Amino acid sequence: MGDSVSNQLFERASRILPGGVNSPVRAFRAVGGHPIFIQSAAGAELVGADGKAYVDYCASWGPMIVGHAHPKVVQVVQEAAARGSSYGAPTEAEVVLAEAIAAAVPSIEMLRMTSSGTEAVMGALRAARGFTGRDLVVKFEGCYHGGADYLLVKAGSGLATFGEPDSGGVPAAIASTTAVLPFNDPDAVRALVAERGEEIAAIILEPVVGNMGCVPPDAGFLELLREQCDACGALLVFDEVMTGFRVARGGAQARFGIRPDLTTMGKIVGGGMPVGVYGGRRDVMEKISPLGPVYQAGTLSGNPLATAAGIATLELLAEPGLYDRLEQAGAEVHGIFEEAAQAAGIPLTVQRVGSMLTPYFRDAAVRTFEDASACDMERFARFHGGMLEHGVYWPCSQYEAGFVSAAHDDAALERTRAAVNAVFPTL
Ligand code: HOZ
């Protein structure tokens, strides 16, 4: 697998970069073969190192919701770069972006920008611990919240993909500050809160999980978490790094009508540039330095190029009817998979929330990490390779969600249909 130019680049890369990549999820290890190196992207399309074009459903793992290299985003980034790429001092653009985020997500009364989703989550949980004076963080199996030591425990995304959900290099003492529960299991939450509620600083989750494929919350699960946090005095933290401005303009919290205490974001709010955000209740955010004692900092936080791209992207997303179009395009891809699977007699369950979705190679719903792990991974690998051959770039793990962008027009969807219809009979 992989084109010949990519294969040569991968050999070179493997001599200098661990596994040939700068983030393990790119390595294609779970699907076999070598990664496609990308030379450029525009709209819904990626172009590989040998010039082959692919309809892209990775979307840089989510952020490219208006399509790659959108002319407006490119223009504002170029203009911002010409004014200087980093000052280490505040800018008006940071205020504009912060106001736009808070206007779309009412639970965010105050926010802090970072350079990545990982930093945003670390900041949010430090704030939660500082505010509550408690240490224990509760997460869910298969949710991935970036690279902080105490969150690399039973994590999804690359850790699940490579079969090592608990990362090496994490001291046991640090891992023990995290309690892990099965996703969508209200009884497990109730039991832990009953037993250790007074120790819990925060319950954090992806309200729609995107890191064990796309797993929506069961009806009532988010409400239960809100109620249990209130009962024990813990903060409810929604990691909306993937779902923010994706499943609705106001994120999963708007779509499901639940108000978390803190929210983390990334990806889309940086328009494809490195950005993270954490924010929420004013009384909690006022604990952050320099207002309060909880320290968190970063030279590139609120970087001018990233804020320019973020503002432009949020403006583009304000176009009337855009989320309806994303929903329709998502539904169309969903239908393409289901029809092809049915015609080919292949057990498949497609799960989708708006424009994020996963075709799971199994014949039952995926509600938990255990369910996701029960998929036919070999068939997924054949699917992935076949799609590449037919010009569609799907994320390279069954544990990842695919993303549809506003640039996925009829032509892109027809190319997808043709690829799926050609590939499924061969699986
Ligand atoms: N959450 C992203 C994919 N599941 C992470 C991407 C990465 O690790 O590079």
Coordinates of N, CA and C and ligand atoms in Angstrom, one line a residue, residues 23 25-26 61 144 157 210-211 242 267 400, ligand 1:
S23 N 3.0 11.8 14.7 CA 1.9 11.4 15.5 C 1.5 10.0 15.2
V25 N -1.0 8.1 15.1 CA -2.3 7.8 14.4 C -2.1 7.8 12.9
R26 N -1.0 8.5 12.4 CA -0.8 8.6 11.0 C -0.1 7.4 10.3
W61 N -8.3 15.0 11.1 CA -8.9 14.5 12.3 C -10.0 15.5 12.8
Y144 N -10.5 9.7 24.4 CA -9.1 10.2 24.3 C -9.1 11.7 24.5
S157 N -8.3 6.4 20.4 CA -7.5 6.9 19.3 C -6.3 5.9 19.2
G210 N -15.3 10.4 19.7 CA -14.8 10.3 18.3 C -13.6 9.5 18.2
N211 N -13.1 9.0 19.4 CA -11.8 8.4 19.4 C -11.9 6.9 19.7
M242 N -13.3 17.6 19.4 CA -13.8 17.1 18.1 C -15.2 17.6 17.8
K267 N -9.0 22.1 17.3 CA -9.3 21.8 15.9 C -10.0 22.9 15.2
E400 N -11.3 5.4 14.8 CA -11.4 6.8 14.5 C -12.7 7.1 13.8
Ligands
HOZ1 N1 -7.8 12.9 18.4 C1 -7.1 12.8 17.2 C2 -7.4 11.5 16.4 N2 -8.3 10.7 17.1 C3 -5.6 12.8 17.5 C4 -4.8 13.0 16.3 C5 -3.4 12.7 16.6 O1 -3.1 12.1 17.6 O2 -2.6 13.0 15.8

